[in-house]
mmCIF file of C-alpha atoms in Angstrom:
data_model
loop_
_atom_site.group_PDB
_atom_site.id
_atom_site.type_symbol
_atom_site.label_atom_id
_atom_site.label_comp_id
_atom_site.label_asym_id
_atom_site.label_seq_id
_atom_site.Cartn_x
_atom_site.Cartn_y
_atom_site.Cartn_z
ATOM 1 C CA MET N 1 13.077 19.733 -3.247
ATOM 2 C CA ASN N 2 10.255 17.844 -1.767
ATOM 3 C CA GLN N 3 11.620 15.233 0.156
ATOM 4 C CA THR N 4 8.125 12.850 -0.761
ATOM 5 C CA ALA N 5 8.264 13.333 -3.331
ATOM 6 C CA PRO N 6 9.814 9.895 -5.506
ATOM 7 C CA GLN N 7 13.091 9.986 -6.013
ATOM 8 C CA HIS N 8 14.885 9.432 -9.411
ATOM 9 C CA ARG N 9 17.988 8.856 -10.851
ATOM 10 C CA TYR N 10 20.323 12.126 -12.093
ATOM 11 C CA GLU N 11 20.813 9.771 -15.219
ATOM 12 C CA ILE N 12 22.859 13.013 -16.881
ATOM 13 C CA LEU N 13 24.867 13.658 -13.462
ATOM 14 C CA ASP N 14 26.327 9.467 -13.504
ATOM 15 C CA GLY N 15 27.310 10.668 -17.188
ATOM 16 C CA LEU N 16 28.399 13.172 -16.914
ATOM 17 C CA ARG N 17 31.164 11.674 -14.075
ATOM 18 C CA GLY N 18 31.827 9.467 -16.543
ATOM 19 C CA VAL N 19 32.966 12.087 -19.177
ATOM 20 C CA ALA N 20 34.922 14.021 -16.186
ATOM 21 C CA ALA N 21 36.201 10.494 -15.453
ATOM 22 C CA LEU N 22 38.243 9.815 -18.284
ATOM 23 C CA MET N 23 39.249 13.323 -18.754
ATOM 24 C CA VAL N 24 41.366 12.821 -15.483
ATOM 25 C CA ILE N 25 43.402 9.785 -17.310
ATOM 26 C CA LEU N 26 43.452 12.702 -19.719
ATOM 27 C CA TYR N 27 45.358 14.308 -18.100
ATOM 28 C CA HIS N 28 47.202 12.212 -16.344
ATOM 29 C CA PHE N 29 48.748 10.321 -19.484
ATOM 30 C CA GLY N 30 50.433 14.773 -20.211
ATOM 31 C CA GLU N 31 52.204 14.446 -16.682
ATOM 32 C CA GLY N 32 53.902 12.180 -17.959
ATOM 33 C CA PHE N 33 55.260 14.727 -21.279
ATOM 34 C CA ALA N 34 55.709 18.212 -18.924
ATOM 35 C CA THR N 35 57.886 19.605 -17.169
ATOM 36 C CA SER N 36 55.431 21.797 -15.236
ATOM 37 C CA PRO N 37 51.471 22.718 -14.969
ATOM 38 C CA VAL N 38 52.305 25.372 -17.254
ATOM 39 C CA ASP N 39 53.276 23.048 -20.443
ATOM 40 C CA GLN N 40 50.611 20.244 -20.002
ATOM 41 C CA PHE N 41 48.169 19.397 -22.432
ATOM 42 C CA MET N 42 44.841 18.558 -21.212
ATOM 43 C CA ASN N 43 46.512 21.062 -17.864
ATOM 44 C CA HIS N 44 43.469 21.736 -16.444
ATOM 45 C CA GLY N 45 42.002 17.895 -15.786
ATOM 46 C CA TYR N 46 42.895 17.815 -12.137
ATOM 47 C CA LEU N 47 39.573 20.413 -12.276
ATOM 48 C CA ALA N 48 37.927 17.193 -12.475
ATOM 49 C CA VAL N 49 37.903 16.689 -9.441
ATOM 50 C CA ASP N 50 36.386 19.517 -7.722
ATOM 51 C CA PHE N 51 33.403 19.127 -10.412
ATOM 52 C CA PHE N 52 33.211 15.031 -8.650
ATOM 53 C CA PHE N 53 32.900 16.631 -5.100
ATOM 54 C CA VAL N 54 30.221 19.210 -6.400
ATOM 55 C CA LEU N 55 28.368 15.704 -8.078
ATOM 56 C CA SER N 56 29.068 14.384 -4.569
ATOM 57 C CA GLY N 57 27.253 16.784 -2.136
ATOM 58 C CA PHE N 58 24.430 17.943 -4.853
ATOM 59 C CA VAL N 59 23.971 13.373 -4.552
ATOM 60 C CA ILE N 60 24.333 13.116 -1.567
ATOM 61 C CA GLY N 61 21.872 15.807 -0.248
ATOM 62 C CA TYR N 62 19.261 14.149 -2.496
ATOM 63 C CA ALA N 63 19.894 11.108 -1.953
ATOM 64 C CA TYR N 64 19.841 11.182 2.068
ATOM 65 C CA ASP N 65 18.566 14.456 3.006
ATOM 66 C CA GLY N 66 15.157 13.269 4.077
ATOM 67 C CA ARG N 67 16.114 9.347 5.520
ATOM 68 C CA MET N 68 18.679 11.540 7.792
ATOM 69 C CA ALA N 69 16.010 14.106 8.743
ATOM 70 C CA SER N 70 13.214 12.398 9.391
ATOM 71 C CA GLY N 71 15.544 9.621 11.606
ATOM 72 C CA ARG N 72 14.327 6.474 8.921
ATOM 73 C CA LEU N 73 19.082 6.970 9.154
ATOM 74 C CA SER N 74 21.925 7.622 11.107
ATOM 75 C CA ALA N 75 24.859 8.955 10.683
ATOM 76 C CA GLY N 76 26.262 5.910 10.949
ATOM 77 C CA GLY N 77 24.183 3.944 8.875
ATOM 78 C CA PHE N 78 24.819 6.701 6.823
ATOM 79 C CA MET N 79 28.559 6.215 6.549
ATOM 80 C CA LEU N 80 28.004 2.729 6.661
ATOM 81 C CA ARG N 81 27.616 3.422 3.186
ATOM 82 C CA ARG N 82 29.595 5.142 2.015
ATOM 83 C CA VAL N 83 32.509 2.470 3.465
ATOM 84 C CA ILE N 84 30.343 -0.945 1.377
ATOM 85 C CA ARG N 85 29.634 2.298 -1.376
ATOM 86 C CA LEU N 86 33.802 3.163 -1.894
ATOM 87 C CA HIS N 87 36.177 1.090 0.430
ATOM 88 C CA PRO N 88 35.923 -2.045 -1.944
ATOM 89 C CA MET N 89 37.563 -0.789 -5.250
ATOM 90 C CA VAL N 90 39.698 1.737 -2.841
ATOM 91 C CA ILE N 91 41.317 -1.414 -1.574
ATOM 92 C CA LEU N 92 41.514 -3.525 -5.214
ATOM 93 C CA SER N 93 43.642 0.124 -6.238
ATOM 94 C CA VAL N 94 46.486 0.516 -3.276
ATOM 95 C CA VAL N 95 46.413 -3.446 -3.821
ATOM 96 C CA LEU N 96 47.204 -3.950 -7.101
ATOM 97 C CA GLY N 97 49.624 0.074 -7.216
ATOM 98 C CA ALA N 98 51.876 -2.593 -4.573
ATOM 99 C CA VAL N 99 52.180 -4.476 -7.382
ATOM 100 C CA ALA N 100 52.921 -2.017 -9.978
ATOM 101 C CA TYR N 101 54.934 -0.755 -7.925
ATOM 102 C CA ILE N 102 56.642 -4.018 -7.393
ATOM 103 C CA ILE N 103 56.731 -4.195 -11.698
ATOM 104 C CA GLN N 104 59.084 -0.985 -11.465
ATOM 105 C CA GLY N 105 61.904 -2.754 -8.257
ATOM 106 C CA CYS N 106 60.722 -1.328 -5.584
ATOM 107 C CA VAL N 107 62.471 1.900 -6.350
ATOM 108 C CA GLN N 108 62.089 5.637 -5.260
ATOM 109 C CA TRP N 109 61.808 8.042 -8.535
ATOM 110 C CA ASP N 110 65.270 8.675 -8.058
ATOM 111 C CA GLY N 111 66.413 4.282 -8.168
ATOM 112 C CA THR N 112 66.684 4.977 -4.535
ATOM 113 C CA PRO N 113 66.036 0.985 -3.564
ATOM 114 C CA VAL N 114 62.769 0.835 -0.762
ATOM 115 C CA PRO N 115 62.991 -1.778 1.407
ATOM 116 C CA LEU N 116 60.234 -4.218 1.887
ATOM 117 C CA PRO N 117 59.235 -3.225 4.956
ATOM 118 C CA TYR N 118 58.850 0.337 3.356
ATOM 119 C CA LEU N 119 56.002 -1.039 0.693
ATOM 120 C CA ILE N 120 54.253 -3.486 3.684
ATOM 121 C CA GLY N 121 54.101 -0.529 5.495
ATOM 122 C CA ALA N 122 52.541 2.275 2.846
ATOM 123 C CA LEU N 123 50.051 -0.914 1.952
ATOM 124 C CA ALA N 124 48.784 -0.851 5.304
ATOM 125 C CA LEU N 125 48.662 2.637 5.165
ATOM 126 C CA GLY N 126 46.793 2.930 2.719
ATOM 127 C CA LEU N 127 44.032 -0.277 2.957
ATOM 128 C CA PHE N 128 41.780 1.927 5.366
ATOM 129 C CA LEU N 129 43.267 5.309 3.520
ATOM 130 C CA ILE N 130 45.446 6.207 6.330
ATOM 131 C CA PRO N 131 47.387 9.626 4.728
ATOM 132 C CA THR N 132 51.329 8.688 4.936
ATOM 133 C CA LEU N 133 53.305 11.677 6.399
ATOM 134 C CA PRO N 134 56.194 13.762 4.206
ATOM 135 C CA ALA N 135 59.612 12.022 4.729
ATOM 136 C CA ALA N 136 58.550 8.995 6.606
ATOM 137 C CA GLY N 137 60.235 5.702 5.052
ATOM 138 C CA VAL N 138 56.667 4.696 3.653
ATOM 139 C CA GLU N 139 55.787 7.665 1.377
ATOM 140 C CA VAL N 140 57.989 4.952 -0.696
ATOM 141 C CA ARG N 141 57.521 7.360 -3.970
ATOM 142 C CA GLY N 142 59.886 9.757 -2.149
ATOM 143 C CA ASN N 143 57.840 12.894 -3.172
ATOM 144 C CA GLY N 144 55.336 13.595 -0.899
ATOM 145 C CA GLU N 145 52.590 11.779 -2.333
ATOM 146 C CA MET N 146 50.488 11.522 0.590
ATOM 147 C CA PHE N 147 48.956 7.430 -0.591
ATOM 148 C CA PRO N 148 51.958 6.650 -2.926
ATOM 149 C CA LEU N 149 50.320 3.018 -3.779
ATOM 150 C CA ASN N 150 47.509 4.494 -5.882
ATOM 151 C CA GLY N 151 47.944 8.919 -5.687
ATOM 152 C CA PRO N 152 43.923 9.441 -6.601
ATOM 153 C CA SER N 153 43.282 7.628 -3.377
ATOM 154 C CA TRP N 154 43.553 11.405 -1.366
ATOM 155 C CA SER N 155 40.399 12.108 -2.831
ATOM 156 C CA LEU N 156 38.700 9.325 -1.466
ATOM 157 C CA PHE N 157 39.920 10.604 1.636
ATOM 158 C CA PHE N 158 38.622 13.611 1.650
ATOM 159 C CA GLU N 159 35.499 12.566 -0.373
ATOM 160 C CA TYR N 160 34.640 10.310 2.855
ATOM 161 C CA ILE N 161 36.345 13.858 5.640
ATOM 162 C CA GLY N 162 32.531 15.522 3.492
ATOM 163 C CA SER N 163 30.307 12.649 4.540
ATOM 164 C CA ILE N 164 32.009 12.181 7.648
ATOM 165 C CA LEU N 165 31.379 16.043 7.688
ATOM 166 C CA TYR N 166 27.704 15.763 6.819
ATOM 167 C CA ALA N 167 27.042 12.778 9.251
ATOM 168 C CA VAL N 168 27.567 14.302 11.889
ATOM 169 C CA TRP N 169 26.547 18.385 11.535
ATOM 170 C CA LEU N 170 25.771 18.827 7.352
ATOM 171 C CA ASN N 171 22.736 17.642 6.950
ATOM 172 C CA ARG N 172 21.635 19.560 9.893
ATOM 173 C CA LEU N 173 22.332 22.891 8.544
ATOM 174 C CA GLY N 174 19.439 24.638 7.050
ATOM 175 C CA ARG N 175 20.016 26.658 4.070
ATOM 176 C CA ARG N 176 21.061 29.252 5.226
ATOM 177 C CA ALA N 177 23.634 28.055 7.415
ATOM 178 C CA LEU N 178 25.002 25.946 4.345
ATOM 179 C CA ALA N 179 24.520 28.583 2.002
ATOM 180 C CA VAL N 180 27.190 31.535 4.861
ATOM 181 C CA VAL N 181 29.919 27.949 5.369
ATOM 182 C CA THR N 182 29.270 27.907 1.487
ATOM 183 C CA ALA N 183 29.875 31.170 0.951
ATOM 184 C CA LEU N 184 33.054 30.683 4.134
ATOM 185 C CA SER N 185 34.597 28.535 2.217
ATOM 186 C CA GLY N 186 34.591 29.739 -1.661
ATOM 187 C CA MET N 187 36.327 32.658 -0.255
ATOM 188 C CA GLY N 188 38.929 30.852 1.664
ATOM 189 C CA LEU N 189 39.610 29.086 -2.179
ATOM 190 C CA ALA N 190 39.117 32.278 -3.929
ATOM 191 C CA ALA N 191 42.323 33.385 -1.710
ATOM 192 C CA ILE N 192 44.434 30.471 -2.001
ATOM 193 C CA LEU N 193 44.321 30.192 -6.060
ATOM 194 C CA ILE N 194 45.283 34.584 -5.535
ATOM 195 C CA GLY N 195 47.328 34.300 -2.712
ATOM 196 C CA ASN N 196 49.037 31.325 -5.486
ATOM 197 C CA LEU N 197 48.987 28.212 -2.477
ATOM 198 C CA SER N 198 50.249 26.037 -5.341
ATOM 199 C CA GLY N 199 52.872 27.696 -7.004
ATOM 200 C CA TYR N 200 51.591 27.675 -9.902
ATOM 201 C CA TYR N 201 48.198 30.105 -9.620
ATOM 202 C CA HIS N 202 46.112 26.405 -9.642
ATOM 203 C CA LEU N 203 44.165 24.384 -8.012
ATOM 204 C CA GLY N 204 46.042 21.623 -8.584
ATOM 205 C CA VAL N 205 46.363 21.266 -4.050
ATOM 206 C CA GLY N 206 45.329 17.879 -2.476
ATOM 207 C CA TRP N 207 48.084 15.399 -3.228
ATOM 208 C CA THR N 208 50.234 15.980 -0.095
ATOM 209 C CA MET N 209 50.330 16.945 3.113
ATOM 210 C CA ALA N 210 53.320 18.836 2.791
ATOM 211 C CA ASP N 211 52.815 22.447 0.810
ATOM 212 C CA TYR N 212 49.475 22.733 2.903
ATOM 213 C CA GLY N 213 48.767 20.103 0.524
ATOM 214 C CA PHE N 214 45.877 19.568 3.228
ATOM 215 C CA ILE N 215 44.396 23.442 3.280
ATOM 216 C CA GLY N 216 44.248 23.231 -0.259
ATOM 217 C CA GLY N 217 42.815 20.015 -0.406
ATOM 218 C CA PHE N 218 40.283 20.615 2.237
ATOM 219 C CA LEU N 219 39.193 23.453 0.961
ATOM 220 C CA ARG N 220 38.090 22.371 -2.472
ATOM 221 C CA LEU N 221 35.868 19.906 -0.760
ATOM 222 C CA SER N 222 34.457 21.930 1.950
ATOM 223 C CA PHE N 223 32.687 24.280 -1.282
ATOM 224 C CA SER N 224 32.202 21.915 -3.231
ATOM 225 C CA PHE N 225 31.110 19.996 -1.605
ATOM 226 C CA SER N 226 28.481 21.790 0.572
ATOM 227 C CA ALA N 227 27.450 23.532 -2.976
ATOM 228 C CA GLY N 228 26.323 20.530 -4.983
ATOM 229 C CA LEU N 229 25.013 20.053 -1.032
ATOM 230 C CA LEU N 230 22.862 23.510 -0.902
ATOM 231 C CA MET N 231 22.128 22.956 -5.140
ATOM 232 C CA SER N 232 19.663 20.240 -3.218
ATOM 233 C CA ARG N 233 17.957 21.452 -1.143
ATOM 234 C CA CYS N 234 17.197 24.358 -3.351
ATOM 235 C CA ILE N 235 16.491 23.734 -7.043
ATOM 236 C CA ARG N 236 13.436 22.963 -9.301
ATOM 237 C CA PRO N 237 13.493 21.364 -12.634
ATOM 238 C CA ARG N 238 13.027 22.380 -15.374
ATOM 239 C CA GLU N 239 12.912 20.860 -18.636
ATOM 240 C CA ILE N 240 16.671 21.404 -20.477
ATOM 241 C CA ARG N 241 16.884 20.148 -23.800
ATOM 242 C CA GLY N 242 20.298 18.013 -24.453
ATOM 243 C CA ALA N 243 21.359 19.239 -21.246
ATOM 244 C CA PHE N 244 23.991 15.876 -21.318
ATOM 245 C CA TRP N 245 26.140 16.403 -24.935
ATOM 246 C CA ILE N 246 26.496 19.893 -23.858
ATOM 247 C CA CYS N 247 27.035 19.860 -20.195
ATOM 248 C CA SER N 248 29.420 17.012 -21.688
ATOM 249 C CA ALA N 249 30.729 19.894 -23.639
ATOM 250 C CA LEU N 250 31.607 21.890 -21.377
ATOM 251 C CA ILE N 251 33.526 19.398 -19.277
ATOM 252 C CA VAL N 252 35.964 17.947 -22.120
ATOM 253 C CA ALA N 253 36.407 22.145 -22.751
ATOM 254 C CA LEU N 254 37.079 23.699 -19.864
ATOM 255 C CA LEU N 255 39.272 20.592 -18.927
ATOM 256 C CA SER N 256 40.711 20.760 -21.796
ATOM 257 C CA VAL N 257 42.026 24.347 -21.450
ATOM 258 C CA PRO N 258 45.891 25.157 -21.961
ATOM 259 C CA TYR N 259 47.434 26.873 -18.894
ATOM 260 C CA VAL N 260 46.331 30.494 -19.008
ATOM 261 C CA THR N 261 49.420 32.993 -19.065
ATOM 262 C CA PRO N 262 50.195 35.900 -21.025
ATOM 263 C CA ASP N 263 54.209 35.008 -21.347
ATOM 264 C CA GLY N 264 54.565 31.149 -20.476
ATOM 265 C CA ALA N 265 55.375 32.176 -16.785
ATOM 266 C CA PRO N 266 52.490 31.539 -13.634
ATOM 267 C CA SER N 267 50.152 33.988 -14.344
ATOM 268 C CA VAL N 268 47.445 34.995 -12.403
ATOM 269 C CA LEU N 269 45.069 34.244 -14.716
ATOM 270 C CA ASN N 270 44.583 31.132 -15.029
ATOM 271 C CA ALA N 271 44.118 31.618 -11.412
ATOM 272 C CA ILE N 272 41.276 33.441 -12.258
ATOM 273 C CA TYR N 273 40.414 30.878 -14.832
ATOM 274 C CA ASP N 274 40.372 28.234 -11.653
ATOM 275 C CA GLY N 275 38.161 30.176 -9.359
ATOM 276 C CA ILE N 276 35.510 30.650 -12.345
ATOM 277 C CA CYS N 277 35.501 26.866 -12.972
ATOM 278 C CA THR N 278 35.295 26.076 -10.175
ATOM 279 C CA LEU N 279 33.065 28.055 -8.089
ATOM 280 C CA LEU N 280 30.047 29.428 -10.652
ATOM 281 C CA VAL N 281 30.570 27.534 -13.923
ATOM 282 C CA PHE N 282 30.440 24.219 -11.813
ATOM 283 C CA PRO N 283 27.812 23.766 -10.433
ATOM 284 C CA ALA N 284 25.907 25.467 -12.896
ATOM 285 C CA ILE N 285 26.538 21.951 -14.344
ATOM 286 C CA VAL N 286 25.528 20.020 -12.049
ATOM 287 C CA TRP N 287 21.563 22.164 -12.134
ATOM 288 C CA ILE N 288 21.505 21.888 -15.867
ATOM 289 C CA GLY N 289 22.206 18.928 -15.730
ATOM 290 C CA ALA N 290 19.463 17.815 -12.437
ATOM 291 C CA CYS N 291 17.351 19.921 -15.358
ATOM 292 C CA GLY N 292 17.703 17.337 -17.985
ATOM 293 C CA ARG N 293 15.805 13.904 -18.886
ATOM 294 C CA THR N 294 17.572 11.871 -21.566
ATOM 295 C CA THR N 295 15.165 11.356 -23.905
ATOM 296 C CA ASP N 296 16.500 8.071 -26.182
ATOM 297 C CA ARG N 297 17.986 4.708 -25.295
ATOM 298 C CA ALA N 298 20.889 6.169 -27.390
ATOM 299 C CA SER N 299 21.246 9.322 -24.759
ATOM 300 C CA THR N 300 20.400 6.478 -21.776
ATOM 301 C CA ALA N 301 23.556 4.399 -22.809
ATOM 302 C CA THR N 302 25.474 6.467 -22.892
ATOM 303 C CA CYS N 303 24.832 7.384 -19.084
ATOM 304 C CA ALA N 304 25.151 4.116 -17.650
ATOM 305 C CA ILE N 305 27.587 2.873 -18.865
ATOM 306 C CA LEU N 306 29.715 6.250 -17.997
ATOM 307 C CA GLY N 307 27.756 6.024 -14.637
ATOM 308 C CA GLU N 308 29.322 2.725 -13.075
ATOM 309 C CA LEU N 309 32.675 3.005 -14.621
ATOM 310 C CA SER N 310 33.226 6.592 -13.624
ATOM 311 C CA TYR N 311 34.326 5.593 -9.928
ATOM 312 C CA PRO N 312 36.793 2.403 -11.343
ATOM 313 C CA VAL N 313 38.122 4.027 -14.596
ATOM 314 C CA TYR N 314 39.304 6.759 -11.586
ATOM 315 C CA ILE N 315 40.254 5.184 -8.694
ATOM 316 C CA VAL N 316 42.254 2.193 -10.395
ATOM 317 C CA HIS N 317 44.139 3.562 -13.398
ATOM 318 C CA TYR N 318 46.577 5.261 -11.744
ATOM 319 C CA PRO N 319 48.427 1.674 -11.050
ATOM 320 C CA LEU N 320 48.977 1.907 -14.730
ATOM 321 C CA MET N 321 50.153 5.282 -15.313
ATOM 322 C CA TYR N 322 52.938 4.652 -13.032
ATOM 323 C CA LEU N 323 53.954 1.800 -15.481
ATOM 324 C CA PHE N 324 53.696 3.976 -17.859
ATOM 325 C CA TYR N 325 55.288 6.569 -16.578
ATOM 326 C CA SER N 326 58.067 4.829 -15.676
ATOM 327 C CA TRP N 327 58.069 3.467 -19.036
ATOM 328 C CA LEU N 328 58.065 6.504 -20.007
ATOM 329 C CA TRP N 329 60.942 8.771 -18.826
ATOM 330 C CA THR N 330 63.608 5.196 -18.364
ATOM 331 C CA GLY N 331 63.351 5.854 -22.007
ATOM 332 C CA GLY N 332 62.833 8.873 -22.370
ATOM 333 C CA TYR N 333 60.110 8.559 -25.105
ATOM 334 C CA GLY N 334 59.103 11.482 -26.732
ATOM 335 C CA PHE N 335 54.841 11.788 -27.175
ATOM 336 C CA ASN N 336 55.900 10.817 -30.801
ATOM 337 C CA GLU N 337 57.092 8.366 -29.579
ATOM 338 C CA ALA N 338 55.201 6.985 -26.429
ATOM 339 C CA TRP N 339 51.056 7.754 -28.670
ATOM 340 C CA PRO N 340 50.732 4.730 -29.338
ATOM 341 C CA VAL N 341 51.272 3.069 -27.037
ATOM 342 C CA CYS N 342 48.777 6.068 -24.349
ATOM 343 C CA ILE N 343 46.453 4.565 -27.087
ATOM 344 C CA GLY N 344 46.679 0.745 -25.554
ATOM 345 C CA ILE N 345 47.001 1.366 -21.720
ATOM 346 C CA PHE N 346 43.931 3.879 -21.806
ATOM 347 C CA ALA N 347 42.502 0.886 -23.508
ATOM 348 C CA ALA N 348 43.154 -1.234 -20.581
ATOM 349 C CA ILE N 349 42.033 1.586 -18.605
ATOM 350 C CA LEU N 350 38.666 0.716 -19.637
ATOM 351 C CA ILE N 351 39.169 -2.920 -19.835
ATOM 352 C CA LEU N 352 40.146 -2.852 -15.920
ATOM 353 C CA ALA N 353 37.647 -0.768 -14.699
ATOM 354 C CA TRP N 354 35.007 -3.028 -16.517
ATOM 355 C CA THR N 355 36.479 -6.248 -15.228
ATOM 356 C CA ALA N 356 36.691 -5.136 -11.455
ATOM 357 C CA MET N 357 33.023 -3.379 -11.620
ATOM 358 C CA ARG N 358 31.907 -6.121 -12.692
ATOM 359 C CA TYR N 359 33.318 -9.281 -11.632
ATOM 360 C CA TYR N 360 34.433 -8.217 -8.099
ATOM 361 C CA ASP N 361 32.983 -4.470 -6.552
ATOM 362 C CA THR N 362 29.151 -5.181 -7.718
ATOM 363 C CA PRO N 363 29.346 -8.803 -5.582
ATOM 364 C CA VAL N 364 31.120 -7.283 -2.333
ATOM 365 C CA ARG N 365 28.875 -4.090 -2.865
ATOM 366 C CA ALA N 366 26.102 -6.560 -2.410
ATOM 367 C CA TYR N 367 27.023 -8.842 -0.126
ATOM 368 C CA LEU N 368 28.050 -5.644 2.237
ATOM 369 C CA THR N 369 24.669 -4.863 1.919
ATOM 370 C CA ARG N 370 22.998 -8.233 2.385
ATOM 371 C CA ARG N 371 25.514 -8.133 5.542
ATOM 372 C CA LEU N 372 25.323 -5.113 7.366
ATOM 373 C CA THR N 373 22.754 -3.048 6.054
ATOM 374 C CA ALA N 374 19.369 -5.419 6.348
ATOM 375 C CA SER N 375 18.453 -4.715 9.202
ATOM 376 C CA ARG N 376 19.584 -0.740 10.922
ATOM 377 C CA LYS N 377 19.065 3.068 9.957
#
């Protein structure tokens, strides 16, 4: 990509990020009614994270490669910008998670009471995005989550890892070397799929430190982030009409596919499906989205709204999901009884995300940017 050309904003990619974030919410609703990954509706919603990583690599490469190569931006300056962009909402989400946990009664999922110091410890770790260890007292929900007060923080943990790798190493690699990194990461990702790392032949790994979750999460980041970064350096934009709607339909369809199995048992066919989506289709969707342009006010406005809400929706929705799961499982409700509540919570998530963005995240990031980055490379 020509780094001297005027940069523009990829509105369609912003919009696609929002579409994927909404699909994550629907996927997490499905978790409340599922007995295993095999019978969960919106079954492949977890793959939205891999799509996010491709987008992240592409956008970071496009926005920062030129400045990093010319010395106009240092590794420290880049990381400061990433912290300002990501961390205010991380902090808010963990605080909301602690509030939700207190409302639930400060107990693990099996009803075991949790002492207050453990909750305080979990809150402190979450604020600094430090993962908890399996079976530690601060793993307050008792199911092995890296971030028990806000489970989706795990992907932000890996996002930070990707940013650090970009700042100190990946930005220096040429296309060929980056292609090698991408290929090796892809082979590793394929290996954990076919090798059934998760136990269900799927890519829904990364939330836990145990059971190879860290390895799985890192490989998900490594391939998708590197692939996006490589694409940002190689893409030659073409005019693709209707790119936003084409890509949105693909994302919704791909993430909605039921678990792929011929007999209702965990199947390698599902691993193949996950691999095709992650290794081939998601990079293709990002390429199509990057080649397209919004050509009317409705599409432009839709992409702008979805883009603005995408990160807040993703990072703050799960504390409300914790409360939903507690209500659902305690009462033993089925979907026919719970769907009106699902609609209400979905609306509440959107309102919470917009409020957090408008009155907290945007002004805090603007303040930090003025104070911390004005005179720093």
